[in-house]
């Protein structure tokens, strides 16, 4: 009995030592940048194991390295705190080796970045900031220019300000300026490219397709009624107030 206890204690010790703070290199969501991790596994089942201690610890390390690698490749190395939480929670789950009986274990890890990876993250963030500024400025210029050129007069002025303007082409260009301006008028800034904005555009076109004031009055009445039915009295009141601007005009000669 004493020999058996000693054998089991020695086996537990061997397993524990082999599974304490073993290192692994893990990929991140950014190609070329990785994490370094130290994993400690805790085997919950008692020996004797159905295989040698070396085989058990090797299989546990392999399973944990694979599990850590699967989750780490979704993590942003620029957000190390979140990566630690995600990987730590993932490895803390109970796992089993497919042995008979199964060997159960959990694990914890410390996650960090080596100096070269930290430098790569810093360089990547700096490049992303520069690109973000460039993109914002380009979008602002595009949006401002589109707003300006949506006005046919402004578009014509731009054409006239060109170097070596061919004044003989003025009449030809002027005949096309409204069509060109309509193209610019269709431009929408990025924050306006949403379903809500598109819905407003559709509604605006729909209302504009009924030029008669009495028709518009009917449409706004229906709109207010729909808002009331949807339990939106504040919006219904706003829609109702719009009726004042679309009152039906009596034909001439009627009192």
CSV table of C-alpha atoms in Angstrom, one decimal:
chain,number,residue,atom,x,y,z
A,1,UNK,CA,0.0,0.0,0.0
A,2,UNK,CA,2.8,2.4,0.9
A,3,UNK,CA,4.5,1.6,-2.4
A,4,UNK,CA,1.3,2.3,-4.3
A,5,UNK,CA,0.8,5.7,-2.5
A,6,UNK,CA,4.4,6.6,-3.3
A,7,UNK,CA,4.0,5.7,-6.9
A,8,UNK,CA,0.9,7.8,-7.2
A,9,UNK,CA,2.5,10.7,-5.5
A,10,UNK,CA,5.5,10.5,-7.8
A,11,UNK,CA,3.2,10.3,-10.8
A,12,UNK,CA,1.2,13.4,-9.7
A,13,UNK,CA,4.4,15.3,-9.1
A,14,UNK,CA,5.8,14.4,-12.5
A,15,UNK,CA,2.6,15.4,-14.2
A,16,UNK,CA,2.4,18.7,-12.3
A,17,UNK,CA,5.9,19.7,-13.1
A,18,UNK,CA,5.5,18.9,-16.8
A,19,UNK,CA,2.3,21.0,-17.0
A,20,UNK,CA,3.6,24.1,-15.0
A,21,UNK,CA,4.3,27.2,-17.1
A,22,UNK,CA,5.1,25.6,-20.4
A,23,UNK,CA,5.6,28.2,-23.2
A,24,UNK,CA,3.8,28.6,-26.4
A,25,UNK,CA,4.0,31.1,-29.3
A,26,UNK,CA,0.5,32.1,-30.5
A,27,UNK,CA,-0.7,33.9,-33.6
A,28,UNK,CA,-2.8,37.1,-33.3
A,29,UNK,CA,-5.4,38.6,-35.6
A,30,UNK,CA,-2.5,40.6,-37.2
A,31,UNK,CA,-0.3,38.6,-39.5
A,32,UNK,CA,3.3,38.6,-38.4
A,33,UNK,CA,2.5,39.7,-34.8
A,34,UNK,CA,2.1,37.0,-32.2
A,35,UNK,CA,1.6,36.5,-28.5
A,36,UNK,CA,3.9,34.6,-26.1
A,37,UNK,CA,2.1,32.6,-23.4
A,38,UNK,CA,2.9,30.5,-20.4
A,39,UNK,CA,0.3,27.9,-19.6
A,40,UNK,CA,-0.2,26.0,-16.4
A,41,UNK,CA,-2.6,23.0,-16.5
A,42,UNK,CA,-4.2,21.4,-13.4
A,43,UNK,CA,-5.1,17.8,-13.8
A,44,UNK,CA,-8.3,17.0,-11.7
A,45,UNK,CA,-8.3,13.2,-12.0
A,46,UNK,CA,-6.2,11.1,-9.7
A,47,UNK,CA,-3.6,8.5,-10.9
A,48,UNK,CA,-3.1,5.8,-11.9
A,49,UNK,CA,-3.7,7.2,-15.4
A,50,UNK,CA,-4.5,4.9,-18.3
A,51,UNK,CA,-1.2,5.8,-19.9
A,52,UNK,CA,2.3,6.9,-18.8
A,53,UNK,CA,2.7,10.3,-17.3
A,54,UNK,CA,4.8,11.5,-20.2
A,55,UNK,CA,2.1,10.5,-22.7
A,56,UNK,CA,-0.6,12.2,-20.5
A,57,UNK,CA,1.3,15.5,-20.2
A,58,UNK,CA,2.2,15.6,-23.9
A,59,UNK,CA,-1.4,15.1,-24.9
A,60,UNK,CA,-2.6,17.8,-22.4
A,61,UNK,CA,0.0,20.3,-23.6
A,62,UNK,CA,-0.9,19.6,-27.3
A,63,UNK,CA,-4.6,20.1,-26.6
A,64,UNK,CA,-4.1,23.3,-24.7
A,65,UNK,CA,-1.7,24.7,-27.3
A,66,UNK,CA,-4.2,24.0,-30.0
A,67,UNK,CA,-7.0,25.5,-27.9
A,68,UNK,CA,-5.0,28.7,-27.2
A,69,UNK,CA,-4.0,29.0,-30.8
A,70,UNK,CA,-7.6,28.8,-32.0
A,71,UNK,CA,-8.8,31.6,-29.8
A,72,UNK,CA,-5.6,33.9,-29.9
A,73,UNK,CA,-5.8,34.3,-33.7
A,74,UNK,CA,-9.1,36.2,-33.2
A,75,UNK,CA,-7.5,38.6,-30.7
A,76,UNK,CA,-6.1,42.1,-31.5
A,77,UNK,CA,-2.5,42.4,-30.2
A,78,UNK,CA,-3.1,46.2,-29.7
A,79,UNK,CA,-5.7,45.3,-27.0
A,80,UNK,CA,-3.6,43.0,-24.8
A,81,UNK,CA,-6.0,43.2,-21.8
A,82,UNK,CA,-8.9,41.9,-23.8
A,83,UNK,CA,-6.8,39.2,-25.4
A,84,UNK,CA,-5.7,38.1,-21.9
A,85,UNK,CA,-9.4,37.9,-20.8
A,86,UNK,CA,-10.6,36.0,-23.8
A,87,UNK,CA,-7.7,33.5,-23.9
A,88,UNK,CA,-7.8,33.0,-20.1
A,89,UNK,CA,-11.6,32.3,-20.1
A,90,UNK,CA,-11.2,29.9,-23.0
A,91,UNK,CA,-8.4,27.9,-21.3
A,92,UNK,CA,-10.2,27.8,-18.0
A,93,UNK,CA,-12.8,25.5,-19.4
A,94,UNK,CA,-12.9,21.9,-18.3
A,95,UNK,CA,-11.3,19.6,-20.9
A,96,UNK,CA,-10.9,15.8,-21.1
A,97,UNK,CA,-8.5,13.5,-22.8
A,98,UNK,CA,-10.3,10.8,-24.8
A,99,UNK,CA,-8.9,8.0,-22.5
A,100,UNK,CA,-10.7,5.4,-20.5
A,101,UNK,CA,-11.2,6.6,-17.9
A,102,UNK,CA,-10.9,10.2,-19.2
A,103,UNK,CA,-8.3,12.6,-17.8
A,104,UNK,CA,-9.9,15.9,-16.8
A,105,UNK,CA,-8.0,19.2,-16.6
A,106,UNK,CA,-8.3,23.0,-16.6
A,107,UNK,CA,-5.6,25.6,-17.3
A,108,UNK,CA,-4.6,29.2,-16.9
A,109,UNK,CA,-2.2,31.3,-18.8
A,110,UNK,CA,-0.2,34.5,-18.8
A,111,UNK,CA,-0.2,36.3,-22.1
A,112,UNK,CA,2.2,39.0,-23.3
A,113,UNK,CA,4.0,40.4,-26.2
A,114,UNK,CA,7.8,40.1,-26.9
A,115,UNK,CA,9.6,43.4,-27.4
A,116,UNK,CA,9.7,42.9,-31.2
A,117,UNK,CA,5.9,42.3,-31.3
A,118,UNK,CA,5.3,45.4,-29.1
A,119,UNK,CA,7.4,47.5,-31.5
A,120,UNK,CA,5.4,46.0,-34.5
A,121,UNK,CA,2.1,46.9,-32.8
A,122,UNK,CA,3.3,50.4,-32.1
A,123,UNK,CA,4.4,50.8,-35.8
A,124,UNK,CA,1.1,49.3,-37.0
A,125,UNK,CA,-1.0,51.7,-34.8
A,126,UNK,CA,1.0,54.7,-36.0
A,127,UNK,CA,0.4,53.7,-39.6
A,128,UNK,CA,-3.3,53.2,-39.0
A,129,UNK,CA,-3.5,56.6,-37.4
A,130,UNK,CA,-1.8,58.2,-40.4
A,131,UNK,CA,-4.0,56.4,-42.8
A,132,UNK,CA,-7.1,57.3,-40.8
A,133,UNK,CA,-6.2,61.0,-41.0
A,134,UNK,CA,-5.6,60.7,-44.7
A,135,UNK,CA,-8.9,58.9,-45.3
A,136,UNK,CA,-10.9,61.5,-43.2
A,137,UNK,CA,-9.4,64.4,-45.1
A,138,UNK,CA,-10.1,62.8,-48.4
A,139,UNK,CA,-13.7,62.1,-47.5
A,140,UNK,CA,-14.1,65.6,-46.2
A,141,UNK,CA,-12.7,67.0,-49.5
A,142,UNK,CA,-14.9,64.7,-51.5
A,143,UNK,CA,-18.1,65.6,-49.5
A,144,UNK,CA,-17.4,69.3,-49.7
A,145,UNK,CA,-16.6,69.2,-53.4
A,146,UNK,CA,-19.7,67.2,-54.2
A,147,UNK,CA,-21.9,69.7,-52.3
A,148,UNK,CA,-20.4,72.6,-54.2
A,149,UNK,CA,-20.7,71.0,-57.6
A,150,UNK,CA,-24.3,69.9,-57.0
A,151,UNK,CA,-25.1,73.5,-57.7
A,152,UNK,CA,-25.1,74.0,-61.6
A,153,UNK,CA,-23.8,77.6,-61.2
A,154,UNK,CA,-20.9,76.5,-59.0
A,155,UNK,CA,-20.1,73.8,-61.5
A,156,UNK,CA,-20.1,76.3,-64.4
A,157,UNK,CA,-17.8,78.7,-62.5
A,158,UNK,CA,-15.4,75.8,-61.9
A,159,UNK,CA,-15.3,75.1,-65.6
A,160,UNK,CA,-14.8,78.8,-66.4
A,161,UNK,CA,-11.9,79.0,-64.0
A,162,UNK,CA,-9.8,76.4,-65.8
A,163,UNK,CA,-6.7,77.4,-67.6
A,164,UNK,CA,-7.1,77.8,-71.3
A,165,UNK,CA,-10.9,77.7,-71.2
A,166,UNK,CA,-12.3,77.3,-74.6
A,167,UNK,CA,-15.1,79.9,-74.6
A,168,UNK,CA,-16.5,78.5,-77.8
A,169,UNK,CA,-17.5,75.4,-75.8
A,170,UNK,CA,-19.4,77.4,-73.2
A,171,UNK,CA,-22.8,76.9,-74.7
A,172,UNK,CA,-22.2,73.1,-75.2
A,173,UNK,CA,-21.1,72.7,-71.6
A,174,UNK,CA,-23.8,74.9,-70.2
A,175,UNK,CA,-26.4,72.7,-71.8
A,176,UNK,CA,-25.0,69.7,-69.9
A,177,UNK,CA,-24.3,71.4,-66.5
A,178,UNK,CA,-27.6,70.5,-64.9
A,179,UNK,CA,-27.1,66.8,-65.8
A,180,UNK,CA,-23.6,66.8,-64.3
A,181,UNK,CA,-24.8,68.6,-61.2
A,182,UNK,CA,-27.4,65.9,-60.6
A,183,UNK,CA,-24.7,63.3,-60.5
A,184,UNK,CA,-22.9,65.2,-57.7
A,185,UNK,CA,-26.2,65.8,-55.9
A,186,UNK,CA,-26.6,62.0,-55.6
A,187,UNK,CA,-23.4,61.8,-53.5
A,188,UNK,CA,-23.9,61.1,-49.8
A,189,UNK,CA,-21.4,61.4,-47.0
A,190,UNK,CA,-20.5,58.1,-45.3
A,191,UNK,CA,-22.5,58.8,-42.2
A,192,UNK,CA,-25.6,59.3,-44.4
A,193,UNK,CA,-25.3,56.0,-46.2
A,194,UNK,CA,-27.7,54.2,-43.9
A,195,UNK,CA,-31.1,52.6,-44.4
A,196,UNK,CA,-32.7,55.5,-42.4
A,197,UNK,CA,-31.3,58.1,-44.8
A,198,UNK,CA,-32.3,56.0,-47.8
A,199,UNK,CA,-35.8,55.7,-46.4
A,200,UNK,CA,-36.0,59.5,-46.0
A,201,UNK,CA,-35.0,59.9,-49.6
A,202,UNK,CA,-37.6,57.4,-50.8
A,203,UNK,CA,-40.3,59.2,-48.7
A,204,UNK,CA,-39.2,62.6,-50.1
A,205,UNK,CA,-39.5,61.4,-53.7
A,206,UNK,CA,-42.8,59.8,-52.9
A,207,UNK,CA,-44.3,63.0,-51.5
A,208,UNK,CA,-42.8,65.1,-54.3
A,209,UNK,CA,-44.7,62.8,-56.8
A,210,UNK,CA,-48.0,64.3,-55.6
A,211,UNK,CA,-47.7,68.0,-56.6
A,212,UNK,CA,-51.4,68.9,-55.9
A,213,UNK,CA,-51.8,70.5,-52.4
A,214,UNK,CA,-54.9,68.5,-51.6
A,215,UNK,CA,-53.0,65.3,-52.4
A,216,UNK,CA,-50.2,66.3,-50.0
A,217,UNK,CA,-52.7,67.2,-47.4
A,218,UNK,CA,-54.2,63.7,-47.6
A,219,UNK,CA,-50.8,62.1,-47.4
A,220,UNK,CA,-49.8,64.0,-44.3
A,221,UNK,CA,-53.1,63.2,-42.7
A,222,UNK,CA,-52.5,59.5,-43.3
A,223,UNK,CA,-48.9,59.8,-42.1
A,224,UNK,CA,-50.1,61.4,-38.8
A,225,UNK,CA,-52.7,58.7,-38.3
A,226,UNK,CA,-50.1,56.0,-38.8
A,227,UNK,CA,-47.9,57.5,-36.2
A,228,UNK,CA,-50.7,57.7,-33.8
A,229,UNK,CA,-51.5,54.1,-34.4
A,230,UNK,CA,-47.9,53.2,-33.7
A,231,UNK,CA,-48.1,55.0,-30.3
A,232,UNK,CA,-45.9,57.9,-31.4
A,233,UNK,CA,-48.1,60.9,-30.6
A,234,UNK,CA,-45.1,63.3,-30.6
A,235,UNK,CA,-44.2,62.4,-34.1
A,236,UNK,CA,-47.9,62.5,-35.2
A,237,UNK,CA,-48.2,66.1,-33.8
A,238,UNK,CA,-45.2,67.1,-35.9
A,239,UNK,CA,-46.7,65.5,-39.0
A,240,UNK,CA,-50.0,67.2,-38.3
A,241,UNK,CA,-48.3,70.6,-38.1
A,242,UNK,CA,-47.0,70.1,-41.6
A,243,UNK,CA,-50.5,70.2,-42.9
A,244,UNK,CA,-50.5,74.0,-42.5
A,245,UNK,CA,-48.0,74.3,-45.3
A,246,UNK,CA,-50.0,72.1,-47.6
A,247,UNK,CA,-53.6,73.4,-47.3
A,248,UNK,CA,-55.7,72.9,-50.3
A,249,UNK,CA,-55.9,76.0,-52.5
A,250,UNK,CA,-59.5,76.9,-53.6
A,251,UNK,CA,-59.9,77.4,-57.4
A,252,UNK,CA,-60.4,81.0,-58.5
A,253,UNK,CA,-63.9,82.2,-58.4
A,254,UNK,CA,-64.9,79.9,-55.4
A,255,UNK,CA,-65.5,81.6,-52.1
